[in-house]
XYZ file of C-alpha atoms in Angstrom:
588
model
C 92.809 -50.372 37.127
C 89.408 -50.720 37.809
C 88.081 -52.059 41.640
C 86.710 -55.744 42.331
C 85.296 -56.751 45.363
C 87.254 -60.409 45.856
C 85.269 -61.997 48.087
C 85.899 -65.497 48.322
C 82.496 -66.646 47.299
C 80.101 -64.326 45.072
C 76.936 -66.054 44.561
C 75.371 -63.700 42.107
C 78.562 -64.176 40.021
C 79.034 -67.610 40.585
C 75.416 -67.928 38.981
C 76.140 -65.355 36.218
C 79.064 -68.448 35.567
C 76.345 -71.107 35.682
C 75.140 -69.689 32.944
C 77.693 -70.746 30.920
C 77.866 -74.096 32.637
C 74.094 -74.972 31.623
C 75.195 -76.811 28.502
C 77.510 -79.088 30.554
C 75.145 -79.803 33.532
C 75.856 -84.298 33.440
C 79.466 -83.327 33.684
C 78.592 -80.780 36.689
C 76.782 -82.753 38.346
C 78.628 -85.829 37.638
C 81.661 -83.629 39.468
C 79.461 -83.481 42.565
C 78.628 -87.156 42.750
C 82.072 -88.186 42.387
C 83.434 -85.811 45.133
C 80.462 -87.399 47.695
C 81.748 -91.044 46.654
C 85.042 -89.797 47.153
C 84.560 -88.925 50.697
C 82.820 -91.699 52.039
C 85.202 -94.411 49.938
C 88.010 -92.223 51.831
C 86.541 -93.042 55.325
C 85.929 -96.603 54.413
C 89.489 -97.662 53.974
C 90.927 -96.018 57.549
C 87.634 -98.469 59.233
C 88.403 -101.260 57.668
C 91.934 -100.980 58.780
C 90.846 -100.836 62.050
C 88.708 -104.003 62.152
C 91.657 -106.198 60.712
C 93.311 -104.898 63.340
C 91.002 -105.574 66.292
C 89.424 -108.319 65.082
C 91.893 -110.552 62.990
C 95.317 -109.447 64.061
C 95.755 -109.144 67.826
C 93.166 -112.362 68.037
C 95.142 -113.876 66.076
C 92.249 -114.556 63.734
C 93.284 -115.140 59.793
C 90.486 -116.605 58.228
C 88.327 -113.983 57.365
C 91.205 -111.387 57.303
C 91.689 -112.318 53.258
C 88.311 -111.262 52.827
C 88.460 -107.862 54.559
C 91.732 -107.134 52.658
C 90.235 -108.083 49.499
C 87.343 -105.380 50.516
C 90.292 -103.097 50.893
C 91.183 -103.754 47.965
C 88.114 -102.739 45.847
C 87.208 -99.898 47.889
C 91.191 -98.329 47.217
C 90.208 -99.337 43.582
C 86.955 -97.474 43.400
C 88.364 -94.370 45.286
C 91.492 -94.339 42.391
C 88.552 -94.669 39.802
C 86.136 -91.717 40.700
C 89.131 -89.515 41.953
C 89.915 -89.603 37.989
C 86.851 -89.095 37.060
C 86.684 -86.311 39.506
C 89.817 -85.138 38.305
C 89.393 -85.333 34.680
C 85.661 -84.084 34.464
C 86.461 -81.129 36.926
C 89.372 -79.700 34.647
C 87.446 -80.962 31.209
C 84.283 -78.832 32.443
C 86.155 -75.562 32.748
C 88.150 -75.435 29.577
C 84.589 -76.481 28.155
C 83.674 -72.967 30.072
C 86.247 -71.278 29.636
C 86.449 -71.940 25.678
C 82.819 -70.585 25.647
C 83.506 -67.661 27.686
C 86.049 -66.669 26.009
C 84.365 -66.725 22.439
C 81.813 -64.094 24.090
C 84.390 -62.025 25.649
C 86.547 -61.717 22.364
C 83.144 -61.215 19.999
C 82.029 -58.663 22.760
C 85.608 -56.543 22.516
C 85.821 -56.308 19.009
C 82.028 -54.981 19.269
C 82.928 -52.297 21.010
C 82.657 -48.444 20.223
C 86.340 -46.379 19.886
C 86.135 -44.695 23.111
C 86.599 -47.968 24.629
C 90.254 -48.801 23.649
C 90.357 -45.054 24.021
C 90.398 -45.428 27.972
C 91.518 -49.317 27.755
C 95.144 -50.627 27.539
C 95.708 -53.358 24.556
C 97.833 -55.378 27.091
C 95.381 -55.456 29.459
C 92.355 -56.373 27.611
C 94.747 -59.191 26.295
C 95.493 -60.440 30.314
C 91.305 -60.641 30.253
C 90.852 -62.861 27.347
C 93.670 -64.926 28.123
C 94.804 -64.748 31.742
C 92.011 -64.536 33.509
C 89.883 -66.657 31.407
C 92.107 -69.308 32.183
C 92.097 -68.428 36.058
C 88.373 -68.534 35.829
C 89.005 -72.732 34.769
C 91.013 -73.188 38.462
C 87.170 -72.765 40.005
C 86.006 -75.926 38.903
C 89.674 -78.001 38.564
C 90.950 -76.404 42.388
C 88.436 -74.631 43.405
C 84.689 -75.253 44.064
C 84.434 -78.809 43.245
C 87.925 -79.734 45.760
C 86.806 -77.553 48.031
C 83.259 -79.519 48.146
C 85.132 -82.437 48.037
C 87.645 -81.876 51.241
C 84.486 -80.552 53.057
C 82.506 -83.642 52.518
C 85.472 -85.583 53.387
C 85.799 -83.706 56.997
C 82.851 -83.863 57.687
C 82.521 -87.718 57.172
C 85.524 -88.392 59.170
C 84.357 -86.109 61.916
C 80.902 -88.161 62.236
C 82.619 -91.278 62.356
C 84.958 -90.379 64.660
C 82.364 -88.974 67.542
C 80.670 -92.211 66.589
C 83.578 -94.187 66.929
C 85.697 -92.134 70.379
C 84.330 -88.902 71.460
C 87.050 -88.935 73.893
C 90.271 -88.910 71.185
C 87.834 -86.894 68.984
C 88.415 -84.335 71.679
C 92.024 -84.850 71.508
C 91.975 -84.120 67.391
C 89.765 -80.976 67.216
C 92.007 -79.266 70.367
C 94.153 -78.297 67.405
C 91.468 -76.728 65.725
C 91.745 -73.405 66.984
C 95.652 -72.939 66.009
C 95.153 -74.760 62.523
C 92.137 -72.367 61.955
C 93.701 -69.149 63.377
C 97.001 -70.075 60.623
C 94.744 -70.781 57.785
C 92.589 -67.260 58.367
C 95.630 -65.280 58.486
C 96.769 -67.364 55.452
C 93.807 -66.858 53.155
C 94.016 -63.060 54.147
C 98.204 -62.357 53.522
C 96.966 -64.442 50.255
C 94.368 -62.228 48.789
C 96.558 -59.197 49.039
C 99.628 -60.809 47.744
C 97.276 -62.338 44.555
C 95.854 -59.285 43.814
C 99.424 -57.607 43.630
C 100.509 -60.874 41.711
C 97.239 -60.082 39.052
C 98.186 -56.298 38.889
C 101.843 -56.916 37.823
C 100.993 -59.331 35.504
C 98.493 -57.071 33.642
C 101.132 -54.341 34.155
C 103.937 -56.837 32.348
C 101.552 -57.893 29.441
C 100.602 -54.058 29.129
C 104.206 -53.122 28.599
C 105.347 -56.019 26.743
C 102.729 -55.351 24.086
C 102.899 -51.801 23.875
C 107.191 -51.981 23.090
C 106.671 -54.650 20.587
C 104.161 -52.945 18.501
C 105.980 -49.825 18.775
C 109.648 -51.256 18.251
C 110.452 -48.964 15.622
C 109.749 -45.694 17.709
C 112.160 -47.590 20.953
C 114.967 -47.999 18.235
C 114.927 -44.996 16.177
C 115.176 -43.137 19.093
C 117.587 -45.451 21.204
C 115.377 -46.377 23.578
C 116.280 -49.992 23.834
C 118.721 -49.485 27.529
C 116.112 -47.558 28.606
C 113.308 -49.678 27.919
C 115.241 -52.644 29.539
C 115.806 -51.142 32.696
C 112.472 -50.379 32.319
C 111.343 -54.166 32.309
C 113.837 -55.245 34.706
C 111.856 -52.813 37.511
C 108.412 -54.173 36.132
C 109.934 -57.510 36.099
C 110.959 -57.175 39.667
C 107.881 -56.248 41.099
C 106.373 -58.976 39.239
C 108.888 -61.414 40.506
C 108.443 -60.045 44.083
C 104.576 -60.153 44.562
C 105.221 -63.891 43.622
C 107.963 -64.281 45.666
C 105.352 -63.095 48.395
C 103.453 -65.570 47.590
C 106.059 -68.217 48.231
C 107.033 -66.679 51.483
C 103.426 -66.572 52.914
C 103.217 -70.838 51.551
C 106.883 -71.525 53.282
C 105.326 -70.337 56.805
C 102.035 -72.091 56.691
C 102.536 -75.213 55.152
C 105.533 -75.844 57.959
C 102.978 -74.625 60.587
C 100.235 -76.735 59.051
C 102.500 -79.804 59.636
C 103.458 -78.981 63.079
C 100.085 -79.134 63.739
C 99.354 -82.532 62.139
C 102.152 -83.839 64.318
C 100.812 -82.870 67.875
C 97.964 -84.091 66.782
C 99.097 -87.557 66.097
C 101.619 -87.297 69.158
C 98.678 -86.391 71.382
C 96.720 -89.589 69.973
C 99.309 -91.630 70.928
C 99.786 -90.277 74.271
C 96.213 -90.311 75.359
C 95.186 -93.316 73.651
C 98.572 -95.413 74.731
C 97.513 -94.039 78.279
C 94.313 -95.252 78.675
C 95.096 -98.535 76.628
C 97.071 -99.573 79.425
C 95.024 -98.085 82.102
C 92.768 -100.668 80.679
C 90.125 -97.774 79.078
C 88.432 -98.993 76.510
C 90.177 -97.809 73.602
C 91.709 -100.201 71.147
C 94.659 -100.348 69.207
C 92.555 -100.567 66.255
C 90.919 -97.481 67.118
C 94.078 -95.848 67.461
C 95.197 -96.526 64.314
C 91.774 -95.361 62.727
C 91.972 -92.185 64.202
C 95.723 -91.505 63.156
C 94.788 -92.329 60.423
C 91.410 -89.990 60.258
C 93.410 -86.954 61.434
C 95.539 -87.368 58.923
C 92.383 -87.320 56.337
C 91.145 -84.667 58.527
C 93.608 -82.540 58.581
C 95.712 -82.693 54.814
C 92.145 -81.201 53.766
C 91.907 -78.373 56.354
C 95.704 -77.494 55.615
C 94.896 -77.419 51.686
C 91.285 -75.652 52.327
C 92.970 -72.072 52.564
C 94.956 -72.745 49.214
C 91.479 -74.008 47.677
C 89.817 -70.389 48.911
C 92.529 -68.487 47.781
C 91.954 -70.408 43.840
C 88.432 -69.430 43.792
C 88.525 -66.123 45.404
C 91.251 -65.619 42.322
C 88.755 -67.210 40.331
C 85.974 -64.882 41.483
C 88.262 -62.034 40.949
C 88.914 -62.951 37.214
C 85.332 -63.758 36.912
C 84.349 -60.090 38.159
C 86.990 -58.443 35.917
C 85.697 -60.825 32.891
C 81.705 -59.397 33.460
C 82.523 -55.942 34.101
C 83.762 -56.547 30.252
C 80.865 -58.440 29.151
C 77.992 -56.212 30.595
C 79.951 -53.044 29.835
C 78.070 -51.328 27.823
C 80.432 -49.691 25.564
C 78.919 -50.404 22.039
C 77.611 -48.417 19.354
C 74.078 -49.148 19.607
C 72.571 -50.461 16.282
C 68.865 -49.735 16.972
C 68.481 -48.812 13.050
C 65.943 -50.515 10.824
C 66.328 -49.279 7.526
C 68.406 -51.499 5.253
C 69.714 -50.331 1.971
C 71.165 -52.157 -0.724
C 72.777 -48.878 -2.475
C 73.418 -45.332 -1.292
C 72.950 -42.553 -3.251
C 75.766 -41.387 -1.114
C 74.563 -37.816 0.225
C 75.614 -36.776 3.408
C 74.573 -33.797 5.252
C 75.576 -32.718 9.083
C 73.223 -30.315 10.767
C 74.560 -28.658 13.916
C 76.693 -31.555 15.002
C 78.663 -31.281 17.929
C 80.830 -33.852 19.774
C 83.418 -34.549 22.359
C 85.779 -37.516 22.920
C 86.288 -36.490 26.826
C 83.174 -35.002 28.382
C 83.354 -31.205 27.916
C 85.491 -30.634 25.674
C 84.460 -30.240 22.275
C 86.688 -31.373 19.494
C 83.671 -30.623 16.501
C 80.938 -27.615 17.431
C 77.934 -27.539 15.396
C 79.218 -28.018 12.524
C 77.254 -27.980 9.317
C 77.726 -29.028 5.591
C 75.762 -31.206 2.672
C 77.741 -33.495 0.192
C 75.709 -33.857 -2.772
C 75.626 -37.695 -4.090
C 79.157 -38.345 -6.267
C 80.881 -35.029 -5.308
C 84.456 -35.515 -3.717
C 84.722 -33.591 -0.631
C 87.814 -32.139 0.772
C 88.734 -31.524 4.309
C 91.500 -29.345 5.522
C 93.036 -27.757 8.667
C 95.901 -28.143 11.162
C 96.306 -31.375 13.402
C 93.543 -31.753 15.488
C 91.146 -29.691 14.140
C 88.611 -32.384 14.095
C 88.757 -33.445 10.511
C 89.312 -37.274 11.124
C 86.588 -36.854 13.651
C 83.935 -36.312 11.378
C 84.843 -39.553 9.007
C 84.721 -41.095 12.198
C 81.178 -40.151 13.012
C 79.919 -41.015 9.447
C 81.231 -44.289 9.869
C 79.453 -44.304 13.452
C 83.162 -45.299 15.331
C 81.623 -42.743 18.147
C 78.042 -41.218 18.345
C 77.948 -37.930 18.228
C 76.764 -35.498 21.374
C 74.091 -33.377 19.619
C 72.875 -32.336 16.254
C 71.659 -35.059 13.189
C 74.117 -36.427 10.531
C 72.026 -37.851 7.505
C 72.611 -40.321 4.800
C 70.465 -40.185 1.590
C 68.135 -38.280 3.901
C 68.459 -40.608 7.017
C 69.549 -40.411 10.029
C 72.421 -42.866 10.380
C 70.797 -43.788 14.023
C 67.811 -45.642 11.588
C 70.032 -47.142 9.004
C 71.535 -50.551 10.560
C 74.838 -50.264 11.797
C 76.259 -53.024 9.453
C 74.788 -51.437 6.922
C 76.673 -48.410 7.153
C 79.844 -49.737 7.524
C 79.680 -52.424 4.434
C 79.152 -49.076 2.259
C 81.346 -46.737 3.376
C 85.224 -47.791 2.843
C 87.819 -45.860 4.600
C 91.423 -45.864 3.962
C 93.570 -44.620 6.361
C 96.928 -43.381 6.093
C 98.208 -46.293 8.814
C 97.797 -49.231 7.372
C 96.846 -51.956 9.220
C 97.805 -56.032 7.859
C 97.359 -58.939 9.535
C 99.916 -61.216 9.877
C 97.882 -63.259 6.917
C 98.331 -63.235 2.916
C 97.526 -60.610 0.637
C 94.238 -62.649 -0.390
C 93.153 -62.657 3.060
C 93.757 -59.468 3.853
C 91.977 -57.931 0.974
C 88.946 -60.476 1.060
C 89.269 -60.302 4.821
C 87.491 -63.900 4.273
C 84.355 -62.625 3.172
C 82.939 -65.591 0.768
C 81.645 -63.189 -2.063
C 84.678 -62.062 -2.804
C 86.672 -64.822 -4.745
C 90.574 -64.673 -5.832
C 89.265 -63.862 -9.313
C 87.912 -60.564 -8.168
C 90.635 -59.573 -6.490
C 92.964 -60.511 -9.289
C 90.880 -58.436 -12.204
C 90.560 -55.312 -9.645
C 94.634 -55.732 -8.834
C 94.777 -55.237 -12.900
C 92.490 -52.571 -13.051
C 94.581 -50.659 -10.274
C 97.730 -51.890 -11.998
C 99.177 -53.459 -8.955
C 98.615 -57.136 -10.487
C 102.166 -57.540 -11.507
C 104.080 -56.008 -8.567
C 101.768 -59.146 -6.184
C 102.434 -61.512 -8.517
C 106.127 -60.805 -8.144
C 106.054 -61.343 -4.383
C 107.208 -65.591 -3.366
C 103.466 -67.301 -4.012
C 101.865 -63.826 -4.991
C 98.626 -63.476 -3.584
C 99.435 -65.988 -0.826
C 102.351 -64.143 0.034
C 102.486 -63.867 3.801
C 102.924 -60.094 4.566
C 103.832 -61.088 8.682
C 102.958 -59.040 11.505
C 100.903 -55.456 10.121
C 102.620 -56.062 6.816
C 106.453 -55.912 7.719
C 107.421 -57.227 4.865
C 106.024 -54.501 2.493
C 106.419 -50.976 2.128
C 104.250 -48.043 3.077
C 103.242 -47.303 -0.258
C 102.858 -51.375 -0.817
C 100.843 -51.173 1.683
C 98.795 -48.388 0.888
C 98.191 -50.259 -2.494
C 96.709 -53.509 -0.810
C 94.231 -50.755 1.368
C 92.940 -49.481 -1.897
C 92.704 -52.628 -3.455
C 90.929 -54.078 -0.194
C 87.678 -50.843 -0.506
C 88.164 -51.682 -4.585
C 86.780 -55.143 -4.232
C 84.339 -54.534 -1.780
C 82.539 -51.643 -3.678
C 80.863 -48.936 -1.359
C 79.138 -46.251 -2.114
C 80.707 -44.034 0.008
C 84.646 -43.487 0.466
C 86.864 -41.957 2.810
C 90.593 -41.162 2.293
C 92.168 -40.195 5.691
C 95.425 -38.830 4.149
C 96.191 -41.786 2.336
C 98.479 -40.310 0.604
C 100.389 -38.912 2.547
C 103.394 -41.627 3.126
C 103.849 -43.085 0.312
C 107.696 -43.679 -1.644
C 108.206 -41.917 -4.971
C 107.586 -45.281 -6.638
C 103.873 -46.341 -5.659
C 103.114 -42.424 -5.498
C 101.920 -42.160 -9.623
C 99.817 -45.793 -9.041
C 97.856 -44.382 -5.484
C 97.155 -41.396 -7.633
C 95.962 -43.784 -10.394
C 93.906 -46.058 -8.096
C 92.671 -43.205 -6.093
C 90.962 -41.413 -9.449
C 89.859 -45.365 -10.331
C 88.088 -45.945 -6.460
C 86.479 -42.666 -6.455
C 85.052 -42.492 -9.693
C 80.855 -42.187 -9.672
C 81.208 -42.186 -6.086
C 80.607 -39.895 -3.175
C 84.205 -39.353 -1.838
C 85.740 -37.637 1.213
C 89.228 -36.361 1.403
C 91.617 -35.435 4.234
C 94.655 -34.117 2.995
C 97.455 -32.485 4.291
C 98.940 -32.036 0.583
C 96.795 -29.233 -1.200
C 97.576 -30.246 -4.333
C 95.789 -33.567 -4.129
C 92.363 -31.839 -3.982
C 92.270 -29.312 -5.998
C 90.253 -30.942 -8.232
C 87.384 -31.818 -5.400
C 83.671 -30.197 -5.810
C 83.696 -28.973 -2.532
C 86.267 -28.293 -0.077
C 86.328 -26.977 3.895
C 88.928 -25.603 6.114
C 88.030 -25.938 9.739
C 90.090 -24.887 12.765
C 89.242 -25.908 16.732
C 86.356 -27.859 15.572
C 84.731 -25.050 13.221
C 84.482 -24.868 9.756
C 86.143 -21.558 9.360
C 85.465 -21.549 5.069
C 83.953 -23.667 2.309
C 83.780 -23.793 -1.667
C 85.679 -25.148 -4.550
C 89.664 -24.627 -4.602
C 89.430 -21.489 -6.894
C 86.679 -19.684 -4.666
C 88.410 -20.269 -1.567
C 91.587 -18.365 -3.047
C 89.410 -15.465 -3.375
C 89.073 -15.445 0.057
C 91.181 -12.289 0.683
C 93.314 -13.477 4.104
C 91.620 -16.586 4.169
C 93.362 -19.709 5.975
C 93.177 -21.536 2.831
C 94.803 -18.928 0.648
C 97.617 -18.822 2.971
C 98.766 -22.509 3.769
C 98.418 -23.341 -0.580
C 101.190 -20.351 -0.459
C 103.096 -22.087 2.137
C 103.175 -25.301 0.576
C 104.022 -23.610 -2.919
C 106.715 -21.992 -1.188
C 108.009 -25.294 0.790
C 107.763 -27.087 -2.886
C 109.861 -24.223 -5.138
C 112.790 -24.838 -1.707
C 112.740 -28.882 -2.453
């Protein structure tokens, strides 16, 4: 989990955030105006209470007394108005914000090169954008703006009072140092007992996410007792750093009060003292200042609460840059732009490494001549599915040059690339959408007519149509509802209607049921013909056929040619596993 600084108030964030807050500035400041009326509107209303006091009711003096109530009145009306306005604009700016931010931290993710969500958690990038997002909204609803607000307010009543009695002012602020001393230790027990609260819940979404999407693997293998005891300890700790939380509150807040009360027993006692020691201090005034503390103090009681919002805030808001000025992307620094690729593709020397020192492909070097079909071949991890993931420019490669129709792919534009070379992978991915939309993937060239007529061509026209509402059939959550080989169908159909030039078949053939098995045969001879293909296959039979094929091992390409030179290889790899698979198919 990476390291933020949480301090309360970061002003080089906090203006990073402004940035975001410069198309709502009326409503910003508007926020600020209405917390200044707030707090002098607030101090009004204690004042005028204390001249009906002195100077209507113990004079026995009515006449004007209607008026000054009346005052009351409209001054308690104007406070209710702006403290909705306040309110209202304060929460209404930072969903505005946050809605903004939140567009640029999703379109920034899914920008982002492999290696990222190589070394980054789905669940937590998914507490970011939604989590902390909306923690970074409780700055400007119960954070910056209230605490502007209560600090106004204090200090208003604080000027008024030394104006007013510096004598029972006295009396008010000897409680500082307590009140003060509570709230420090407060805010402090706070910020550790948030950040655990932040950590668990990242830890919970984290979990959560990764058991759902792999539900299959916790009940094929039984896993679903141990996976609940699982949550119930992740639960617990997520239930206890809140429950710290409320522990820390239930000593303050009763602390807080104490305070409040000495405070207003102390006013009473000094001022009922002097009052009939004849002193100069009125029953009006009394009341005024009981009443002040109490302004004075709610605020200073809540003020800790109010820090620990916005240093949460300021913590989201940290975690939430550190994603938007990550760096992390492919960079797309290319300026060529082709409309059609020949589709040649030649590595020279290439090298690269997912982790830093250790090689997984070592200057490797081959040329695919423009409509050849390429085969790839080796044991698991050799680094075959790392080289269709460098054409495709997933991850850039450490050294060497990789070349497209003579180019290096660092020249040609990154969306460029991508929009001509299709890939189909063996795991299918399908969003929770309908078959339309996930083989148009909404692009607005491709129309339901096209996708119909290449469905036909691939033969696979009948078998949608015979799902409820056919090509709006709903295929739920990564296509549930459909088989593998189903599946596999809609992934060919889905590069079919696009059209590249270039194709990639990541042993896509390789889980299929005995029924959509002739068909992927059929639509992979249709998708590939006239164009440059590349083939990963675990099944040797599936590429016998290809104009070139390569065996690599570690990283290295150990032998290359066509299927009948490579079993002239005497003890060559190749030769040996197509006599282990013959032998494995004469046993079935």
């Amino acid at each position: 989990m990476e390291k933020v600084k949480g301090k309360i108030f970061d002003i080089n964030l906090f203006n990073k955030l402004l940035i975001f807050v410069k198309p709502y500035n009326i409503s910003f400041y508007g926020v600020l105006l209405s917390a200044i009326i707030i707090s002098l509107l607030s101090t009004l209303t204690p004042y005028l209470l204390k001249i009906v006091v002195d100077d209507y009711i113990l004079p026995k003096n009515y006449d004007g007394m209607q008026t000054i109530i009346m005052i009351m009145v409209g001054v308690l009306f104007l406070e209710v108005i702006f403290m909705y306005l306040f309110a209202y604009y304060a929460n209404w700016l930072g969903q505005k914000v946050i809605k903004d931010l939140r567009v640029n931290v999703f379109e920034k993710i899914i920008k982002f090169k492999m290696s990222f969500f190589d070394k980054n958690a789905v669940g937590r990038l998914v507490t970011r954008t939604v989590n902390d997002i909306e923690t970074i909204a409780s700055i400007f609803s119960q954070g910056l703006f209230t605490i502007i607000a209560d600090i106004l307010k204090m200090l208003t009543v604080l000027i008024v009072m030394v104006i007013i009695s510096w004598e029972l002012t006295l009396v008010v602020i000897s409680i500082f140092p307590l009140l003060i001393y509570a709230t420090r230790v407060f805010q402090k027990t706070m910020k550790v007992a948030f950040e655990k609260v932040r950590k668990e819940v990242a830890n919970l979404n984290s979990f959560v996410q990764e058991r759902i999407s792999g539900i299959k693997i916790v009940q094929i293998f039984s896993r679903e007792e141990v996976e609940i005891n699982n949550f119930q300890k992740i639960n617990i700790r997520h239930r206890d750093a809140w429950l710290r939380t409320v522990w820390i509150n239930s000593i303050f807040f009763p602390i807080a009060e104490i305070s409040t009360s000495i405070c207003i027993g102390l006013l009473v006692w000094y001022g009922g003292f002097n009052n009939i020691n004849g002193d100069n201090i009125s029953l009006g005034t009394l009341f005024l200042f009981i009443s002040m503390s109490g302004l004075l103090f709610r605020p200073l009681r809540q003020i800790a609460d109010r820090f620990n919002t916005l240093q949460m805030g300021m913590v989201s808001t940290e975690r939430i840059f550190k994603i938007l000025e990550d760096d992390s992307h492919i960079k797309d620094e290319g300026v060529i732009y082709k409309k059609k690729f020949k589709g040649m593709i030649e590595f020279k020397d290439v090298t690269f490494s997912y982790v830093k020192n250790e090689v997984v492909i070592n200057n490797i070097s081959f040329k695919i001549n423009p409509g050849e079909t390429f085969a790839i071949v080796g044991p698991t991890g050799s680094g075959k599915t790392t080289i269709t993931n460098l054409i495709a420019r997933f991850y850039e490669h450490d050294r060497g040059k990789i070349l497209i129709d003579g180019e290096s792919i660092n020249d040609i534009e990154l969306t460029n690339i991508r929009n001509q070379v299709g890939i189909i992978l063996q795991d299918v991915f399908l969003f929770a959408d309908t078959i339309f939309n996930n083989i148009a993937l909404y692009n607005d060239k491709i129309s339901l007519d096209d996708v119909r007529n290449a469905a036909k061509e691939l033969e696979i026209h009948d078998f949608i149509n015979s799902l409820p509402n056919g090509y709006d059939f709903n295929v739920s959550e990564r296509g549930s509802t459909l088989s593998s080989g189903q599946k596999q169908l809609i992934s060919f159909l889905r590069v079919l209607v696009n059209n590249p030039d270039i194709l990639i078949l990541d042993e896509a053939t390789s889980s299929i049921d005995s029924y959509s098995e002739d068909l992927i045969k059929n639509a992979t001879k249709k998708i590939t013909k006239g164009k440059t293909s590349i083939i990963i296959a675990h099944r040797l039979s599936t590429i016998e056929s290809a104009d070139k094929i390569i065996y690599m091992e570690n990283g290295v390409i150990l032998e290359q040619g066509n299927h009948k030179e490579l079993l002239k290889i005497e003890d060559g790899k190749y030769k040996k596993l197509h006599k282990e698979q013959l032998f494995m198919e004469e046993l079935i």
